[in-house]
Amino acid sequence: MNIRVFDSEQQAAAACATRLAEAVRARPSLVLGLPTGRTPLHVYRELVALHGRGALALSGVRTFNLDEFVGVPATDGGSFRAYMDRHFFRHVDLAPGNIHFLDGVAEDLEAECARYDAALVRAGGLGLVLLGIGANGHLAFNEPGESLVAACHRTRLSRETRVANLMLFGDDPGRVPMEALTLGMGALLQAGRAVLLAFGEGKAEAVRAMVQGPVTPRCPASFLQLHRDAEVWLDAAAARALQ
Ligand code: GLP
C-alpha cells in the first residue's frame, strides 16, 4: 500500500481529481468505480471544476457505482443515485448509457446483483476504483463479519453504518434502510488501481486497522493490503494512529 498524508482534505481531493483526470486522458474509455458518502464530495467538486475548464472529457468513460440502498428508488433524494446526480453526473458529460448503477428496488435483487456483476465483467472490470472507508472498516457496503463475499450481493447494514448515513434521510433513523446492494470484494480487489481516501479523526482507527492490522474480514478494507496497486490518501487526522 502506498500511503500519502496531505495537509488538508482539500489538497488530497484536488490531487485525487488531478490523478483521475490523468487516468482518463491516458485511457478515455476508463471504467471507474465510484463511491458516495461525505469523503469524495470535494473530489467530485474538483472534477466538475476541471470539466468546466475544459480539462476533463468524460464522454467515453464508463462508471459503476459501488452500492445502493435496498428499497430506495433512484428518484428518492436519499438514494446514492440521487447523490451522484446532485454532486457529479448532472454537471459533467458522461453519456447516460455509460453510467451503471445497482437498482435497489429491482423486483429480484439477486438477479439484479448478477446483472451488475455481468455488466462489469463485460466492461472489463474496474480500471480504477475510488474508495472511502467506513469507521468500522467497511468498503462499499462490505461490512465487517466472519467472512466476506466476492460477488455483488445483498447485505444487511450494521447499526454504525446506518447511523453514518442518517444525513441522507433527513436525520430520521426510521427512514435509513436496513439493507443494501453492494459490489463484492472481488470486483474491488480486481480493480486495476484502487485509491482510497479517508479524512478526519473518526477514520483514524479504521485506517490503522486497514494499513497495519491483520488481513481480516473483521476489517474488510485490510484486504487492500493484498492489492498490487492500492493508494491510501489521508489527511493528518486520519493518519494519526499510524505508527
Ligand atoms: C458509505 C458507503 C461507502 C463509503 C463509507 C464512508 O456508507 N457505502 O462507500 O466509503 O460509507 O462514508 P463517508 O465518506 O461518509 O465517511
Tab-separated table of C-alpha atoms and ligand atoms in Angstrom:
chain	number	residue	atom	x	y	z
A	1	MET	CA	0.000	0.000	0.000
A	2	ASN	CA	1.228	3.411	-0.883
A	3	ILE	CA	0.292	5.890	1.870
A	4	ARG	CA	0.214	9.658	1.332
A	5	VAL	CA	-0.635	12.183	4.003
A	6	PHE	CA	-1.832	15.611	2.853
A	7	ASP	CA	-2.018	18.872	4.792
A	8	SER	CA	-5.744	19.110	4.225
A	9	GLU	CA	-8.722	17.265	2.833
A	10	GLN	CA	-8.965	19.866	0.059
A	11	GLN	CA	-5.400	19.229	-1.055
A	12	ALA	CA	-5.940	15.482	-1.096
A	13	ALA	CA	-9.156	15.915	-3.084
A	14	ALA	CA	-7.516	18.231	-5.614
A	15	ALA	CA	-4.622	15.794	-6.073
A	16	CYS	CA	-7.077	12.925	-6.420
A	17	ALA	CA	-9.114	14.742	-9.082
A	18	THR	CA	-5.897	15.521	-10.962
A	19	ARG	CA	-4.903	11.843	-10.766
A	20	LEU	CA	-8.322	10.760	-12.062
A	21	ALA	CA	-8.180	13.295	-14.889
A	22	GLU	CA	-4.733	11.994	-15.904
A	23	ALA	CA	-6.041	8.436	-15.880
A	24	VAL	CA	-8.954	9.451	-18.125
A	25	ARG	CA	-6.643	11.309	-20.522
A	26	ALA	CA	-4.437	8.211	-20.725
A	27	ARG	CA	-7.476	5.997	-21.265
A	28	PRO	CA	-10.609	7.848	-22.423
A	29	SER	CA	-12.754	4.694	-22.067
A	30	LEU	CA	-11.625	4.067	-18.477
A	31	VAL	CA	-14.016	2.096	-16.253
A	32	LEU	CA	-14.324	3.998	-12.988
A	33	GLY	CA	-15.684	2.635	-9.703
A	34	LEU	CA	-17.296	5.455	-7.746
A	35	PRO	CA	-18.191	5.816	-4.068
A	36	THR	CA	-20.662	8.024	-2.265
A	37	GLY	CA	-20.525	9.428	1.263
A	38	ARG	CA	-19.040	12.616	2.628
A	39	THR	CA	-15.443	11.720	1.766
A	40	PRO	CA	-15.487	12.050	-2.061
A	41	LEU	CA	-17.551	15.267	-2.134
A	42	HIS	CA	-14.544	17.523	-2.705
A	43	VAL	CA	-13.221	15.184	-5.375
A	44	TYR	CA	-16.492	15.405	-7.302
A	45	ARG	CA	-16.441	19.195	-6.922
A	46	GLU	CA	-12.878	19.312	-8.275
A	47	LEU	CA	-13.734	17.005	-11.183
A	48	VAL	CA	-16.729	19.179	-12.070
A	49	ALA	CA	-14.429	22.239	-11.976
A	50	LEU	CA	-11.875	20.519	-14.230
A	51	HIS	CA	-14.654	19.618	-16.631
A	52	GLY	CA	-15.912	23.224	-16.551
A	53	ARG	CA	-12.448	24.452	-17.539
A	54	GLY	CA	-12.342	22.016	-20.443
A	55	ALA	CA	-9.607	19.953	-18.785
A	56	LEU	CA	-11.617	16.754	-18.428
A	57	ALA	CA	-13.745	14.963	-21.018
A	58	LEU	CA	-15.769	12.068	-19.665
A	59	SER	CA	-17.800	11.186	-22.749
A	60	GLY	CA	-16.036	7.834	-23.200
A	61	VAL	CA	-15.721	6.947	-19.518
A	62	ARG	CA	-17.887	4.222	-18.024
A	63	THR	CA	-18.848	4.380	-14.353
A	64	PHE	CA	-20.046	1.751	-11.917
A	65	ASN	CA	-21.159	2.972	-8.518
A	66	LEU	CA	-20.231	0.731	-5.655
A	67	ASP	CA	-23.528	0.328	-3.871
A	68	GLU	CA	-27.154	1.347	-3.386
A	69	PHE	CA	-29.774	1.064	-0.648
A	70	VAL	CA	-32.451	-1.612	-0.889
A	71	GLY	CA	-35.976	-0.248	-1.167
A	72	VAL	CA	-34.889	3.268	-2.133
A	73	PRO	CA	-35.727	4.276	-5.720
A	74	ALA	CA	-33.327	6.428	-7.740
A	75	THR	CA	-35.899	9.236	-7.543
A	76	ASP	CA	-35.644	9.345	-3.722
A	77	GLY	CA	-33.264	12.096	-2.561
A	78	GLY	CA	-31.692	9.631	-0.103
A	79	SER	CA	-30.578	7.201	-2.792
A	80	PHE	CA	-26.944	7.038	-3.803
A	81	ARG	CA	-28.114	7.537	-7.374
A	82	ALA	CA	-29.659	10.893	-6.370
A	83	TYR	CA	-26.446	11.825	-4.537
A	84	MET	CA	-24.394	11.111	-7.685
A	85	ASP	CA	-26.789	13.088	-9.885
A	86	ARG	CA	-26.618	16.027	-7.461
A	87	HIS	CA	-22.878	16.115	-6.967
A	88	PHE	CA	-21.459	14.788	-10.217
A	89	PHE	CA	-23.437	13.245	-13.050
A	90	ARG	CA	-25.590	16.236	-13.948
A	91	HIS	CA	-22.587	18.555	-14.097
A	92	VAL	CA	-20.390	16.560	-16.492
A	93	ASP	CA	-20.527	14.986	-19.942
A	94	LEU	CA	-20.846	11.316	-19.014
A	95	ALA	CA	-23.052	9.522	-21.546
A	96	PRO	CA	-26.191	8.321	-19.696
A	97	GLY	CA	-25.698	4.828	-21.144
A	98	ASN	CA	-22.218	4.680	-19.610
A	99	ILE	CA	-23.495	5.237	-16.078
A	100	HIS	CA	-24.099	1.951	-14.268
A	101	PHE	CA	-25.991	1.677	-11.022
A	102	LEU	CA	-27.478	-1.008	-8.852
A	103	ASP	CA	-31.275	-0.796	-8.689
A	104	GLY	CA	-32.310	-1.074	-5.046
A	105	VAL	CA	-35.966	-1.529	-5.970
A	106	ALA	CA	-35.468	-4.263	-8.572
A	107	GLU	CA	-38.084	-6.981	-8.254
A	108	ASP	CA	-35.471	-9.729	-7.957
A	109	LEU	CA	-32.499	-8.378	-6.022
A	110	GLU	CA	-30.351	-11.473	-6.506
A	111	ALA	CA	-30.858	-11.241	-10.270
A	112	GLU	CA	-30.042	-7.532	-10.075
A	113	CYS	CA	-26.699	-8.319	-8.407
A	114	ALA	CA	-25.901	-10.947	-11.045
A	115	ARG	CA	-26.814	-8.453	-13.802
A	116	TYR	CA	-24.489	-5.842	-12.308
A	117	ASP	CA	-21.530	-8.189	-11.946
A	118	ALA	CA	-22.061	-9.406	-15.526
A	119	ALA	CA	-22.182	-5.825	-16.839
A	120	LEU	CA	-18.931	-5.071	-15.020
A	121	VAL	CA	-17.276	-8.182	-16.448
A	122	ARG	CA	-18.437	-7.152	-19.955
A	123	ALA	CA	-16.861	-3.739	-19.375
A	124	GLY	CA	-13.576	-5.447	-18.486
A	125	GLY	CA	-13.737	-4.829	-14.732
A	126	LEU	CA	-12.881	-1.647	-12.876
A	127	GLY	CA	-9.852	0.156	-14.270
A	128	LEU	CA	-9.670	2.466	-11.293
A	129	VAL	CA	-11.784	2.414	-8.165
A	130	LEU	CA	-12.125	5.373	-5.854
A	131	LEU	CA	-12.945	4.274	-2.322
A	132	GLY	CA	-13.879	5.634	1.059
A	133	ILE	CA	-13.744	3.611	4.256
A	134	GLY	CA	-16.397	3.161	6.915
A	135	ALA	CA	-15.435	3.981	10.502
A	136	ASN	CA	-15.929	0.229	11.075
A	137	GLY	CA	-13.559	-0.647	8.212
A	138	HIS	CA	-16.192	-1.379	5.576
A	139	LEU	CA	-15.502	-0.988	1.862
A	140	ALA	CA	-18.521	-0.013	-0.218
A	141	PHE	CA	-21.129	-1.949	1.827
A	142	ASN	CA	-18.915	-4.956	2.524
A	143	GLU	CA	-19.442	-4.884	6.261
A	144	PRO	CA	-17.126	-6.467	8.869
A	145	GLY	CA	-18.033	-10.007	9.857
A	146	GLU	CA	-16.935	-13.627	9.992
A	147	SER	CA	-16.467	-13.770	6.245
A	148	LEU	CA	-16.631	-11.612	3.139
A	149	VAL	CA	-18.442	-12.096	-0.173
A	150	ALA	CA	-16.623	-11.916	-3.505
A	151	ALA	CA	-19.623	-11.260	-5.750
A	152	CYS	CA	-22.108	-8.412	-5.868
A	153	HIS	CA	-24.660	-9.121	-3.158
A	154	ARG	CA	-27.435	-8.008	-0.865
A	155	THR	CA	-26.286	-7.165	2.633
A	156	ARG	CA	-27.638	-6.120	5.994
A	157	LEU	CA	-26.245	-2.781	7.170
A	158	SER	CA	-24.648	-2.510	10.579
A	159	ARG	CA	-26.104	-0.094	13.118
A	160	GLU	CA	-22.986	2.040	12.844
A	161	THR	CA	-23.294	2.289	9.073
A	162	ARG	CA	-26.967	3.178	9.290
A	163	VAL	CA	-26.139	5.979	11.737
A	164	ALA	CA	-23.360	7.208	9.388
A	165	ASN	CA	-25.924	7.530	6.587
A	166	LEU	CA	-28.571	9.354	8.637
A	167	MET	CA	-27.989	12.675	6.886
A	168	LEU	CA	-29.206	11.253	3.568
A	169	PHE	CA	-32.562	10.553	5.188
A	170	GLY	CA	-33.258	13.832	6.979
A	171	ASP	CA	-31.644	12.538	10.192
A	172	ASP	CA	-34.639	10.241	10.677
A	173	PRO	CA	-33.373	6.809	11.867
A	174	GLY	CA	-36.668	5.211	10.835
A	175	ARG	CA	-36.037	6.113	7.191
A	176	VAL	CA	-32.494	4.679	6.919
A	177	PRO	CA	-32.718	1.389	5.026
A	178	MET	CA	-31.763	-1.854	6.761
A	179	GLU	CA	-30.200	-3.396	3.654
A	180	ALA	CA	-28.160	-2.506	0.620
A	181	LEU	CA	-26.757	-3.976	-2.577
A	182	THR	CA	-23.010	-3.760	-2.976
A	183	LEU	CA	-20.226	-4.790	-5.276
A	184	GLY	CA	-18.343	-7.606	-3.584
A	185	MET	CA	-14.722	-7.752	-2.562
A	186	GLY	CA	-13.819	-9.492	-5.827
A	187	ALA	CA	-14.633	-6.537	-8.072
A	188	LEU	CA	-12.870	-4.134	-5.702
A	189	LEU	CA	-9.694	-6.180	-5.337
A	190	GLN	CA	-9.529	-6.921	-9.068
A	191	ALA	CA	-9.621	-3.214	-9.959
A	192	GLY	CA	-6.507	-2.146	-11.869
A	193	ARG	CA	-5.848	0.575	-9.348
A	194	ALA	CA	-7.514	1.458	-6.034
A	195	VAL	CA	-7.360	4.932	-4.496
A	196	LEU	CA	-8.827	5.113	-1.005
A	197	LEU	CA	-9.475	8.449	0.687
A	198	ALA	CA	-10.006	8.922	4.420
A	199	PHE	CA	-10.302	12.190	6.292
A	200	GLY	CA	-10.775	13.157	9.906
A	201	GLU	CA	-10.200	11.758	13.349
A	202	GLY	CA	-13.210	9.450	13.103
A	203	LYS	CA	-11.424	7.346	10.473
A	204	ALA	CA	-8.045	7.093	12.269
A	205	GLU	CA	-8.694	3.716	13.926
A	206	ALA	CA	-10.134	2.150	10.769
A	207	VAL	CA	-7.137	3.435	8.800
A	208	ARG	CA	-4.733	1.896	11.299
A	209	ALA	CA	-6.537	-1.463	11.118
A	210	MET	CA	-6.600	-1.298	7.303
A	211	VAL	CA	-2.904	-0.480	6.930
A	212	GLN	CA	-1.214	-2.062	9.929
A	213	GLY	CA	-3.645	-4.651	11.216
A	214	PRO	CA	-4.007	-8.259	10.079
A	215	VAL	CA	-5.842	-9.027	6.829
A	216	THR	CA	-9.183	-9.994	8.287
A	217	PRO	CA	-12.895	-9.890	7.403
A	218	ARG	CA	-13.268	-8.007	10.695
A	219	CYS	CA	-11.809	-5.086	8.718
A	220	PRO	CA	-12.784	-5.533	5.047
A	221	ALA	CA	-10.506	-2.655	3.986
A	222	SER	CA	-7.485	-4.617	5.289
A	223	PHE	CA	-7.800	-6.778	2.146
A	224	LEU	CA	-6.409	-3.823	0.208
A	225	GLN	CA	-3.037	-4.885	1.656
A	226	LEU	CA	-3.243	-7.667	-0.960
A	227	HIS	CA	-3.912	-5.267	-3.840
A	228	ARG	CA	-0.999	-4.679	-6.153
A	229	ASP	CA	-1.739	-1.003	-6.782
A	230	ALA	CA	-3.563	0.467	-3.794
A	231	GLU	CA	-3.054	4.046	-2.701
A	232	VAL	CA	-4.315	5.423	0.589
A	233	TRP	CA	-4.614	9.196	0.704
A	234	LEU	CA	-5.191	10.725	4.110
A	235	ASP	CA	-5.267	13.986	5.969
A	236	ALA	CA	-3.206	14.286	9.163
A	237	ALA	CA	-6.178	13.483	11.421
A	238	ALA	CA	-6.962	10.212	9.625
A	239	ALA	CA	-3.256	9.267	9.716
A	240	ARG	CA	-2.923	9.964	13.455
A	241	ALA	CA	-2.998	6.326	14.648
A	242	LEU	CA	-0.427	5.071	12.118
A	243	GLN	CA	2.976	4.216	13.546
B	1	GLP	C1	-20.813	4.628	2.999
B	1	GLP	C2	-20.535	3.948	1.643
B	1	GLP	C3	-19.069	3.734	1.427
B	1	GLP	C4	-18.328	4.914	1.999
B	1	GLP	C5	-18.423	4.884	3.512
B	1	GLP	C6	-17.821	6.085	4.213
B	1	GLP	O1	-21.937	4.258	3.623
B	1	GLP	N1	-21.277	2.780	1.329
B	1	GLP	O2	-18.816	3.546	0.049
B	1	GLP	O3	-16.980	4.863	1.632
B	1	GLP	O4	-19.739	4.619	3.922
B	1	GLP	O5	-18.678	7.183	4.163
B	1	GLP	P1	-18.200	8.658	4.478
B	1	GLP	O6	-17.322	9.059	3.368
B	1	GLP	O7	-19.456	9.463	4.526
B	1	GLP	O8	-17.489	8.618	5.777
